[in-house]
Coordinates of C-alpha atoms in Angstrom, one line a residue:
X19 CA -26.5 -3.1 5.8
X20 CA -28.2 -5.3 3.3
X21 CA -26.0 -8.2 4.2
X22 CA -27.0 -8.0 7.9
X23 CA -30.7 -8.0 7.0
X24 CA -30.3 -10.9 4.6
X25 CA -28.6 -12.9 7.4
X26 CA -31.4 -11.9 9.8
X27 CA -34.0 -13.2 7.4
X28 CA -32.1 -16.4 6.9
X29 CA -32.0 -16.9 10.6
X30 CA -35.7 -16.3 10.9
X31 CA -36.5 -18.5 7.9
X32 CA -38.1 -15.7 6.0
X33 CA -38.0 -14.5 2.4
X34 CA -37.7 -10.8 1.6
X35 CA -41.0 -9.0 2.4
X36 CA -42.5 -12.1 4.0
X37 CA -43.9 -12.3 7.5
X38 CA -42.5 -9.8 10.0
X39 CA -40.3 -8.5 7.2
X40 CA -43.3 -7.0 5.6
X41 CA -43.7 -4.5 8.5
X42 CA -41.1 -1.8 9.3
X43 CA -38.2 -3.5 11.1
X44 CA -34.8 -2.4 12.1
X45 CA -31.7 -4.0 13.5
X46 CA -30.3 -2.0 16.5
X47 CA -27.0 -1.8 18.2
X48 CA -26.5 -0.7 21.8
X49 CA -24.3 2.4 22.1
X50 CA -23.2 4.7 25.0
X51 CA -26.0 7.1 24.0
X52 CA -28.7 4.5 23.6
X53 CA -29.9 2.1 20.9
X54 CA -28.9 3.1 17.4
X55 CA -30.2 1.7 14.1
X56 CA -27.7 -0.5 12.3
X57 CA -29.9 -1.6 9.4
X58 CA -33.5 -1.2 8.4
X59 CA -35.6 -3.2 5.9
X60 CA -37.4 -1.7 2.9
X61 CA -40.6 -1.0 4.9
X62 CA -38.6 0.6 7.6
X63 CA -36.7 2.8 5.2
X64 CA -39.9 3.8 3.6
X65 CA -41.2 4.8 7.0
X66 CA -38.2 7.0 7.6
X67 CA -35.7 4.8 9.5
X68 CA -32.1 5.1 8.4
X69 CA -28.8 3.4 9.5
X70 CA -27.0 5.5 12.1
X71 CA -30.2 7.1 13.4
X72 CA -31.1 6.9 17.1
X73 CA -34.0 4.5 17.7
X74 CA -35.9 7.2 19.6
X75 CA -35.7 9.5 16.7
X76 CA -36.8 6.7 14.3
X77 CA -39.8 5.9 16.5
X78 CA -40.9 9.5 16.3
X79 CA -41.2 9.0 12.6
X80 CA -42.5 5.4 12.7
X81 CA -44.0 4.4 16.1
X82 CA -44.8 0.9 14.9
X83 CA -41.1 0.2 14.0
X84 CA -40.1 -3.3 15.2
X85 CA -36.6 -4.0 16.3
X86 CA -34.2 -6.9 16.5
X87 CA -30.6 -6.9 17.9
X88 CA -27.9 -6.7 15.4
X89 CA -25.0 -9.3 15.5
X90 CA -21.8 -7.9 13.9
X91 CA -19.7 -10.8 15.2
X92 CA -22.1 -13.3 13.7
X93 CA -22.2 -11.3 10.4
X94 CA -18.4 -11.5 10.2
X95 CA -18.3 -15.2 11.0
X96 CA -20.9 -15.8 8.3
X97 CA -18.9 -13.7 5.9
X98 CA -15.9 -15.9 6.5
X99 CA -17.9 -18.9 5.7
X100 CA -19.1 -17.3 2.5
X101 CA -15.5 -16.4 1.6
X102 CA -14.4 -20.0 1.7
X103 CA -17.5 -21.0 -0.3
X104 CA -16.7 -18.3 -2.9
X105 CA -13.4 -20.0 -3.7
X106 CA -15.5 -22.1 -6.2
X107 CA -14.9 -19.2 -8.6
X108 CA -11.2 -18.7 -8.0
X109 CA -8.1 -20.1 -6.2
X110 CA -8.4 -17.7 -3.2
X111 CA -10.7 -15.2 -1.7
X112 CA -10.4 -12.4 0.9
X113 CA -12.7 -10.6 3.3
X114 CA -13.8 -7.0 2.7
X115 CA -15.7 -6.3 5.9
X116 CA -18.4 -5.6 6.8
X117 CA -20.2 -7.1 3.8
X118 CA -17.8 -7.7 0.9
X119 CA -15.7 -10.4 -0.6
X120 CA -12.8 -10.3 -3.0
X121 CA -12.2 -13.4 -5.2
X122 CA -9.2 -13.9 -7.5
X123 CA -10.6 -15.4 -10.7
X124 CA -7.5 -15.0 -12.8
X125 CA -7.5 -17.7 -15.4
X126 CA -10.7 -19.3 -14.2
X127 CA -13.4 -17.4 -16.3
X128 CA -13.2 -19.8 -19.2
X129 CA -14.3 -22.6 -16.9
X130 CA -17.7 -20.9 -16.5
X131 CA -18.1 -19.9 -20.1
X132 CA -16.5 -16.4 -19.9
X133 CA -16.5 -13.5 -17.6
X134 CA -20.2 -12.6 -18.1
X135 CA -21.2 -16.1 -17.4
X136 CA -19.1 -16.2 -14.3
X137 CA -20.8 -13.1 -12.9
X138 CA -24.2 -14.6 -13.8
X139 CA -23.3 -17.8 -12.0
X140 CA -22.1 -15.9 -8.9
X141 CA -25.3 -13.8 -8.8
X142 CA -27.5 -16.9 -9.2
X143 CA -25.6 -18.9 -6.6
X144 CA -25.9 -16.1 -4.0
X145 CA -29.6 -15.6 -4.9
X146 CA -30.2 -19.3 -4.2
X147 CA -28.8 -18.7 -0.7
X148 CA -31.1 -15.8 -0.2
X149 CA -28.4 -13.2 -0.4
X150 CA -28.5 -10.1 -2.7
X151 CA -25.1 -9.2 -4.3
X152 CA -23.6 -6.7 -6.7
X153 CA -20.7 -8.2 -8.6
X154 CA -17.9 -6.7 -10.8
X155 CA -14.8 -8.0 -12.5
X156 CA -11.6 -5.9 -12.8
X157 CA -7.8 -6.5 -13.0
X158 CA -7.4 -4.9 -9.5
X159 CA -9.2 -5.4 -6.3
X160 CA -9.7 -1.6 -5.9
X161 CA -11.3 -1.3 -9.4
X162 CA -13.6 -4.2 -8.8
X163 CA -14.7 -2.7 -5.5
X164 CA -15.3 0.6 -7.1
X165 CA -17.4 -0.8 -9.9
X166 CA -19.3 -3.2 -7.6
X167 CA -20.3 -0.3 -5.2
X168 CA -20.7 2.6 -7.6
X169 CA -20.7 1.3 -11.1
X170 CA -23.4 -0.3 -13.3
X171 CA -24.6 -3.8 -12.4
X172 CA -22.4 -6.7 -13.4
X173 CA -19.7 -4.3 -14.7
X174 CA -16.6 -5.8 -16.3
X175 CA -13.3 -3.9 -16.7
X176 CA -11.1 -6.0 -18.9
X177 CA -7.3 -5.9 -19.0
X178 CA -7.3 -4.2 -22.4
X179 CA -9.7 -1.4 -21.3
X180 CA -8.5 2.0 -20.3
X181 CA -9.2 2.1 -16.5
X182 CA -8.7 5.9 -16.3
X183 CA -11.5 6.5 -18.8
X184 CA -13.8 3.7 -17.5
X185 CA -13.5 4.8 -13.9
X186 CA -13.5 8.6 -14.5
X187 CA -17.2 9.0 -13.9
X188 CA -17.3 7.2 -10.5
X189 CA -17.6 9.3 -7.4
X190 CA -14.5 9.8 -5.1
X191 CA -16.2 7.6 -2.6
X192 CA -15.2 4.7 -4.9
X193 CA -11.7 5.2 -3.5
X194 CA -12.5 3.6 -0.1
X195 CA -11.4 6.7 1.7
X196 CA -12.1 7.8 5.2
X197 CA -15.1 10.1 5.6
X198 CA -13.0 13.2 6.6
X199 CA -10.8 12.8 3.4
X200 CA -13.9 12.5 1.3
X201 CA -15.3 15.7 2.8
X202 CA -12.0 17.5 2.1
X203 CA -12.0 16.3 -1.5
X204 CA -15.6 17.5 -2.0
X205 CA -14.7 20.9 -0.5
X206 CA -11.9 21.1 -3.0
X207 CA -14.4 20.5 -5.8
X208 CA -13.1 17.0 -6.5
X209 CA -16.2 14.9 -6.9
X210 CA -15.2 12.3 -9.5
X211 CA -12.2 10.2 -10.1
X212 CA -11.7 12.0 -13.4
X213 CA -11.2 15.2 -11.4
X214 CA -8.3 13.7 -9.5
X215 CA -6.6 12.4 -12.7
X216 CA -6.7 15.9 -14.2
X217 CA -4.7 17.4 -11.3
X218 CA -0.9 17.7 -11.0
X219 CA 0.3 14.7 -8.9
X220 CA 2.8 16.8 -7.0
X221 CA 0.2 19.2 -5.7
X222 CA -1.9 16.4 -4.3
X223 CA 1.2 14.6 -2.9
X224 CA 2.1 17.8 -1.0
X225 CA -1.5 18.1 0.3
X226 CA -1.6 14.5 1.6
X227 CA 2.1 13.9 2.3
X228 CA 1.4 13.2 6.0
X229 CA -1.3 10.6 5.3
X230 CA 0.5 7.3 5.5
X231 CA -2.6 5.1 5.5
X232 CA -4.1 4.1 2.1
X233 CA -7.6 4.9 3.3
X234 CA -6.5 8.5 4.1
X235 CA -4.5 9.1 0.9
X236 CA -6.3 9.4 -2.4
X237 CA -3.1 9.1 -4.4
X238 CA -2.3 5.7 -2.9
X239 CA -5.9 4.6 -3.6
X240 CA -5.7 5.7 -7.2
X241 CA -2.5 3.9 -7.7
X242 CA -4.0 0.7 -6.2
X243 CA -7.1 1.0 -8.4
X244 CA -5.0 1.5 -11.6
X245 CA -2.6 -1.2 -10.7
X246 CA 0.4 1.1 -10.3
X247 CA 1.3 -0.3 -6.9
X248 CA 0.3 -3.7 -5.4
X249 CA -2.5 -3.9 -2.8
X250 CA -1.7 -6.6 -0.3
X251 CA -4.7 -8.8 0.6
X252 CA -5.1 -11.4 3.3
X253 CA -6.7 -14.6 1.9
X254 CA -9.2 -16.4 4.0
X255 CA -7.3 -19.7 3.5
X256 CA -3.6 -19.2 3.8
X257 CA -1.7 -20.0 0.6
X258 CA 1.4 -21.9 1.4
X259 CA 4.6 -20.6 -0.1
X260 CA 6.7 -23.0 -2.1
X261 CA 9.3 -24.5 0.2
X262 CA 12.1 -27.0 -0.1
X263 CA 14.6 -28.0 2.5
X264 CA 17.5 -30.4 3.3
X265 CA 18.2 -32.0 6.7
X266 CA 21.9 -32.8 6.6
X267 CA 23.2 -36.0 8.1
X268 CA 26.4 -34.2 9.2
X269 CA 26.7 -30.5 10.0
X270 CA 28.6 -28.7 7.3
X271 CA 31.1 -25.9 7.9
X272 CA 32.7 -25.3 4.6
X273 CA 31.3 -22.8 2.1
X274 CA 31.8 -25.1 -0.9
X275 CA 29.5 -27.7 0.6
X276 CA 27.0 -25.1 1.6
X277 CA 26.9 -23.7 -2.0
X278 CA 26.4 -27.3 -3.3
X279 CA 23.4 -27.7 -0.9
X280 CA 22.0 -24.4 -2.0
X281 CA 22.3 -25.4 -5.7
X282 CA 20.4 -28.6 -5.0
X283 CA 17.7 -26.7 -3.2
X284 CA 17.5 -24.2 -6.1
X285 CA 17.0 -27.2 -8.4
X286 CA 14.3 -28.6 -6.1
X287 CA 12.6 -25.2 -6.0
X288 CA 12.7 -25.0 -9.8
X289 CA 10.8 -28.2 -10.1
X290 CA 8.3 -27.1 -7.5
X291 CA 7.7 -23.8 -9.1
X292 CA 7.5 -25.3 -12.6
X293 CA 4.8 -27.7 -11.4
X294 CA 2.7 -24.8 -10.1
X295 CA 3.3 -22.5 -13.1
X296 CA 5.0 -19.9 -10.9
X297 CA 8.2 -17.9 -10.8
X298 CA 9.8 -16.5 -7.7
X299 CA 10.1 -12.8 -7.0
X300 CA 11.5 -13.2 -3.5
X301 CA 13.4 -16.1 -1.9
X302 CA 14.4 -16.6 1.7
X303 CA 17.2 -19.0 2.5
X304 CA 17.2 -20.2 6.2
X305 CA 20.3 -21.8 7.7
X306 CA 19.8 -23.6 11.0
X307 CA 23.1 -23.8 12.9
X308 CA 24.0 -26.5 15.5
X309 CA 24.3 -23.9 18.2
X310 CA 20.6 -22.9 17.8
X311 CA 21.2 -19.7 15.7
X312 CA 19.2 -19.1 12.6
X313 CA 20.7 -17.2 9.7
X314 CA 18.4 -15.8 7.0
X315 CA 19.4 -14.4 3.6
X316 CA 16.9 -12.9 1.2
X317 CA 17.1 -12.0 -2.5
X318 CA 14.5 -10.3 -4.7
X319 CA 14.4 -10.6 -8.5
X320 CA 13.4 -8.0 -11.0
X321 CA 11.2 -10.5 -12.8
X322 CA 9.7 -13.9 -12.0
X323 CA 12.2 -16.7 -12.5
X324 CA 12.8 -20.3 -11.5
X325 CA 16.1 -20.9 -13.2
X326 CA 18.1 -22.9 -10.7
X327 CA 21.5 -21.7 -11.9
X328 CA 20.5 -18.1 -11.6
X329 CA 19.1 -18.5 -8.1
X330 CA 22.1 -20.4 -6.9
X331 CA 24.4 -17.7 -8.3
X332 CA 22.5 -14.9 -6.5
X333 CA 22.7 -16.7 -3.2
X334 CA 26.4 -17.4 -3.6
X335 CA 27.1 -13.7 -3.1
X336 CA 25.0 -13.7 0.1
X337 CA 26.9 -16.6 1.7
X338 CA 30.2 -14.9 1.8
X339 CA 29.7 -13.5 5.3
X340 CA 28.0 -16.6 6.8
X341 CA 29.8 -17.9 9.9
X342 CA 28.9 -21.6 10.1
X343 CA 30.2 -21.9 13.7
X344 CA 29.9 -25.5 14.8
X345 CA 28.1 -26.4 11.6
X346 CA 24.8 -26.0 9.7
X347 CA 22.4 -28.9 10.2
X348 CA 19.4 -27.8 8.1
X349 CA 18.9 -25.5 5.0
X350 CA 15.5 -24.3 3.8
X351 CA 14.6 -22.3 0.7
X352 CA 11.2 -20.6 0.7
X353 CA 9.5 -18.3 -1.8
X354 CA 7.1 -16.0 0.0
X355 CA 6.4 -14.0 -3.2
X356 CA 5.6 -15.8 -6.4
X357 CA 4.0 -14.7 -9.7
X358 CA 2.6 -16.7 -12.6
X359 CA 5.3 -17.8 -15.0
X360 CA 4.2 -19.9 -17.9
X361 CA 6.4 -22.3 -19.8
X362 CA 8.2 -20.9 -22.9
X363 CA 9.7 -22.5 -25.9
X364 CA 12.4 -19.9 -26.5
X365 CA 15.2 -22.6 -26.7
X366 CA 13.2 -24.5 -29.3
X367 CA 12.6 -21.5 -31.4
X368 CA 16.3 -20.5 -31.2
X369 CA 17.3 -24.1 -32.2
X370 CA 15.0 -24.0 -35.2
X371 CA 16.6 -20.7 -36.1
X372 CA 20.1 -22.2 -35.8
X373 CA 21.1 -19.8 -33.0
X374 CA 22.2 -22.6 -30.6
X375 CA 25.4 -24.5 -31.1
X376 CA 26.2 -28.1 -30.2
X377 CA 26.3 -27.3 -26.5
X378 CA 22.6 -26.7 -26.3
X379 CA 21.9 -29.7 -24.1
X380 CA 24.4 -28.7 -21.5
X381 CA 25.4 -25.6 -19.7
X382 CA 27.4 -24.1 -22.6
X383 CA 24.2 -23.9 -24.7
X384 CA 22.5 -22.0 -21.9
X385 CA 25.4 -19.6 -21.6
X386 CA 25.3 -18.9 -25.3
X387 CA 21.9 -17.4 -24.9
X388 CA 23.3 -14.4 -23.1
X389 CA 21.8 -12.7 -20.0
X390 CA 18.5 -11.1 -19.8
X391 CA 18.1 -7.6 -18.5
X392 CA 16.2 -8.8 -15.4
X393 CA 19.0 -11.3 -14.6
X394 CA 21.6 -8.6 -15.0
X395 CA 19.7 -6.3 -12.6
X396 CA 19.4 -9.1 -10.1
X397 CA 23.2 -9.7 -10.2
X398 CA 24.0 -6.0 -9.9
X399 CA 21.6 -5.6 -6.9
X400 CA 23.2 -8.6 -5.1
X401 CA 26.7 -7.5 -5.8
X402 CA 26.4 -3.7 -5.3
X403 CA 23.4 -3.4 -3.0
X404 CA 19.9 -2.2 -3.8
X405 CA 20.8 1.4 -3.0
X406 CA 23.6 1.4 -5.7
X407 CA 21.4 0.4 -8.7
X408 CA 19.2 3.1 -10.1
X409 CA 17.2 3.7 -13.3
X410 CA 15.9 6.9 -14.8
X411 CA 12.1 7.4 -14.9
X412 CA 10.2 10.3 -16.4
X413 CA 9.1 13.2 -14.2
X414 CA 6.5 15.8 -15.1
X415 CA 8.4 19.0 -15.8
X416 CA 8.8 21.4 -18.8
X417 CA 12.5 21.9 -18.1
X418 CA 14.8 19.2 -19.5
X419 CA 17.1 19.0 -16.5
X420 CA 14.1 18.2 -14.3
X421 CA 12.3 15.9 -16.7
X422 CA 13.7 12.7 -15.2
X423 CA 14.7 11.4 -11.8
X424 CA 16.3 8.2 -10.5
X425 CA 14.8 5.4 -8.5
X426 CA 15.6 1.8 -7.5
X427 CA 15.1 -1.0 -10.1
X428 CA 12.6 -2.9 -7.9
X429 CA 10.5 0.1 -6.9
X430 CA 7.2 0.6 -8.6
X431 CA 7.2 3.4 -11.2
X432 CA 5.4 6.5 -10.1
X433 CA 3.1 7.8 -12.7
X434 CA 3.1 11.2 -14.3
X435 CA 0.2 13.3 -15.3
X436 CA 1.4 13.3 -18.9
X437 CA 4.5 13.1 -21.0
X438 CA 5.4 15.4 -23.9
X439 CA 5.6 13.0 -26.8
X440 CA 5.7 15.8 -29.3
X441 CA 9.0 17.1 -27.9
X442 CA 12.3 15.7 -29.3
X443 CA 15.2 15.6 -26.9
X444 CA 18.8 14.7 -27.4
X445 CA 20.1 11.4 -26.0
X446 CA 22.9 13.2 -24.1
X447 CA 22.0 16.1 -21.8
X448 CA 24.7 17.9 -19.9
X449 CA 24.4 17.8 -16.1
X450 CA 24.1 21.6 -16.2
X451 CA 23.8 23.9 -19.3
X452 CA 27.1 25.5 -20.3
X453 CA 27.1 29.1 -21.4
X454 CA 28.2 29.8 -25.0
X455 CA 28.8 32.8 -27.2
X456 CA 26.5 33.0 -30.2
X457 CA 26.2 35.2 -33.2
X458 CA 22.5 35.4 -34.2
X459 CA 20.1 37.7 -35.9
X460 CA 18.6 40.0 -33.4
X461 CA 16.2 40.3 -31.8
X462 CA 15.1 36.6 -32.0
X463 CA 16.6 35.2 -35.2
X464 CA 18.4 31.8 -35.8
X465 CA 22.0 31.3 -34.5
X466 CA 24.7 31.5 -37.2
X467 CA 27.9 30.8 -35.3
X468 CA 28.8 29.8 -31.7
X469 CA 31.8 29.2 -29.5
X470 CA 31.9 26.4 -27.0
X471 CA 34.9 25.1 -25.0
X472 CA 37.3 27.2 -27.0
X473 CA 36.2 26.0 -30.4
X474 CA 34.2 28.0 -32.9
X475 CA 31.4 26.3 -34.8
X476 CA 29.6 27.6 -37.9
X477 CA 25.9 26.7 -37.9
X478 CA 25.0 25.0 -41.1
X479 CA 21.4 24.1 -40.3
X480 CA 19.1 25.0 -37.5
X481 CA 15.6 24.3 -36.4
X482 CA 13.4 26.0 -33.8
X483 CA 12.7 27.6 -31.6
X484 CA 10.8 25.5 -29.1
X485 CA 9.7 27.9 -26.4
X486 CA 9.6 26.7 -22.8
X487 CA 8.1 29.1 -20.3
X488 CA 9.3 29.3 -16.7
X489 CA 7.6 27.0 -14.2
X490 CA 5.8 29.7 -12.4
X491 CA 4.7 27.4 -9.6
X492 CA 8.4 26.7 -8.7
X493 CA 10.4 29.6 -10.0
X494 CA 10.8 33.2 -8.9
X495 CA 9.3 36.0 -11.0
X496 CA 12.6 37.0 -12.7
X497 CA 13.3 33.6 -14.3
X498 CA 13.4 34.0 -18.1
X499 CA 11.8 31.9 -20.8
X500 CA 13.9 29.6 -23.0
X501 CA 14.0 29.3 -26.9
X502 CA 15.5 25.9 -27.8
X503 CA 17.2 25.3 -31.2
X504 CA 18.5 22.1 -32.8
X505 CA 21.5 23.0 -34.8
X506 CA 24.1 21.3 -36.9
X507 CA 27.6 22.6 -37.5
X508 CA 29.8 22.4 -40.7
X509 CA 31.2 19.0 -39.5
X510 CA 27.8 17.4 -39.1
X511 CA 27.8 17.6 -35.3
X512 CA 24.4 18.3 -33.9
X513 CA 23.8 20.3 -30.7
X514 CA 20.9 21.5 -28.6
X515 CA 21.2 25.1 -27.5
X516 CA 18.8 27.6 -26.0
X517 CA 18.5 31.3 -25.6
X518 CA 17.5 32.4 -22.1
X519 CA 15.2 35.4 -22.4
X520 CA 14.3 37.8 -25.2
X521 CA 15.2 41.4 -25.7
X522 CA 12.9 43.7 -23.8
X523 CA 11.2 41.1 -21.6
X524 CA 12.0 43.2 -18.6
X525 CA 13.8 40.4 -16.8
X526 CA 17.4 41.3 -17.3
X527 CA 19.8 42.5 -20.0
X528 CA 20.6 40.9 -23.3
X529 CA 19.7 37.2 -23.6
X530 CA 22.3 34.6 -22.7
X531 CA 22.9 31.4 -24.7
X532 CA 23.5 27.9 -23.3
X533 CA 24.4 24.5 -24.7
X534 CA 22.5 21.7 -23.0
X535 CA 22.6 18.6 -25.1
X536 CA 24.3 16.6 -27.9
X537 CA 22.6 14.6 -30.6
X538 CA 23.9 11.3 -31.9

C-alpha cells in the first residue's frame, strides 16, 4: 500500500505531506461492486479510510476524501525497475509482489563496510528516490521477509544466530500464509512462530497433509524460513548456467569416442566453474544426433564438485544405453544447479604432511587420496539408482524401533521436534525384539541370568532401568511400559534388554523379557 502511494507521489512530483497529499486522498480500484480503496495516505487513514473499504463507505466517514486511480500494472513495472537497480547490493534480485524485493547479498556486505552499513546504505538510497522501505538481512529469504515485515527496524539475523529463538516472537503472519490458513492457526491458539515450534511435527503434518502449496502449509513455510528446504526464487535478470559444448567435425558412433568427448567437456566445465568459484550439484549432458533426436542424461551430486575425472566417471555409467544411430554431431554439458565452492589447499597440506607419494602430480597421486563420502554416494546413486541408496535419519519417537527411518541421500533431512541426547543406545538394534527367559528379583529387581538363542548367560553387571512409557497417541490402551537394562555377561558381552510391563499393572500377566540390542 505504501509503495503505491510513494509511486503516486513521485508521478505527481510531490513530497510526503506536500500539496494535495496533505489532504485526505485515496487510490481506488474499480471492482464489480463499485470503486474500492486500494491505498490511502496518512491524512486519509486518519480520517477513517482503509485499504479494502468501499469508496462509498469511506466517503460517509470522510466526505472530502479525494481519489486517484490506482495502477497495479504500473506498480509492478516500477518494482521490476527497482529490482534491477537493487542489484547494486548483490549479484541478483527477485520480485516479491506487490511491493517487496529480495536481494542476495551473500559475500557482498564487506564491500559496504559490514551488514549494518549495507542496510543503512540501502535505506538511504531508497529515501533519496522518495521511497520508504523496511530492510532486514537473514540467511534465508523467508526469514528476511518475516523480519522486514514483522520484526524490528533494520533487523539482522546472522548465520551463527539461532533462528528458532530469534523468530519465535514473530506472529504467524510472518510465514506468508493464505488468510484462511492464518485464521485456522489463530483458532487453534497458534499466534506466534514459537507456538508452532513447540508442537509435534507429525500432528501438524496430518492436519495440513492435503495442502501442497507453500502458502497453505505452515510446515513448509517454517522449513523454508529455517533453511531446512530450499526456496526457489526467480531472479529478475536470468542467471546463465555454466555451459560448455563441442561441435564435432564428424558424427561419432562409438562409445569410446563419446566418453573421450565427455571427458573433455568435463575438463572444460571444471575450468569454467573454477573461474566462477562454483561447484556443480546437477549436470545435464545433451547429445544431438544426426537424425534430429536429442538425448539428455542428468546426474546429481551429493555435494558441490567440479572435479573433471569424477564428473566423467559419473556420466560414463549413463552412456551405456545411448543409441548413437547415424551418429552424434554435437555434445553439450550444462550445470543448471551450482553452489559456491571455494578453492582448497588440501593437496598442499597433505604434501607438507608427507601423505602423498611421488605420483602426486599425476593421476596416481589423486587416487592415493581416497574417495570422499560425497563421491561415493554419487557413484552408488549412478550405479544402483536413486531409489536403492538410503540413509538413516532420526525420527521423533520414544520407542527404539521407531526412532529412525530411511530416506534418499539427496533428499533434505526432515527435522524433528527434539532428540533424546541423554539416552544411550546400542550400535546394533535387532529388527524386532527377541523374547528371552530371565531370572530376576521380583517384582522389579535387576536381571541375574537370561537365556537367549539356546545359550544361558550369567549377568555380571547391570544398569537401569530406563523406563519408556507407551506412546498413547499411537498405541492401544493395553500396551505395557518398558524397563530397559544395559547388562554385561560373564564373558564381557553387553546386551540391551527390557522387561515389558510390571507385576500388577492390570495390562496382562507376568512381565515378559526381550533382547533388543547389542553393544560393541
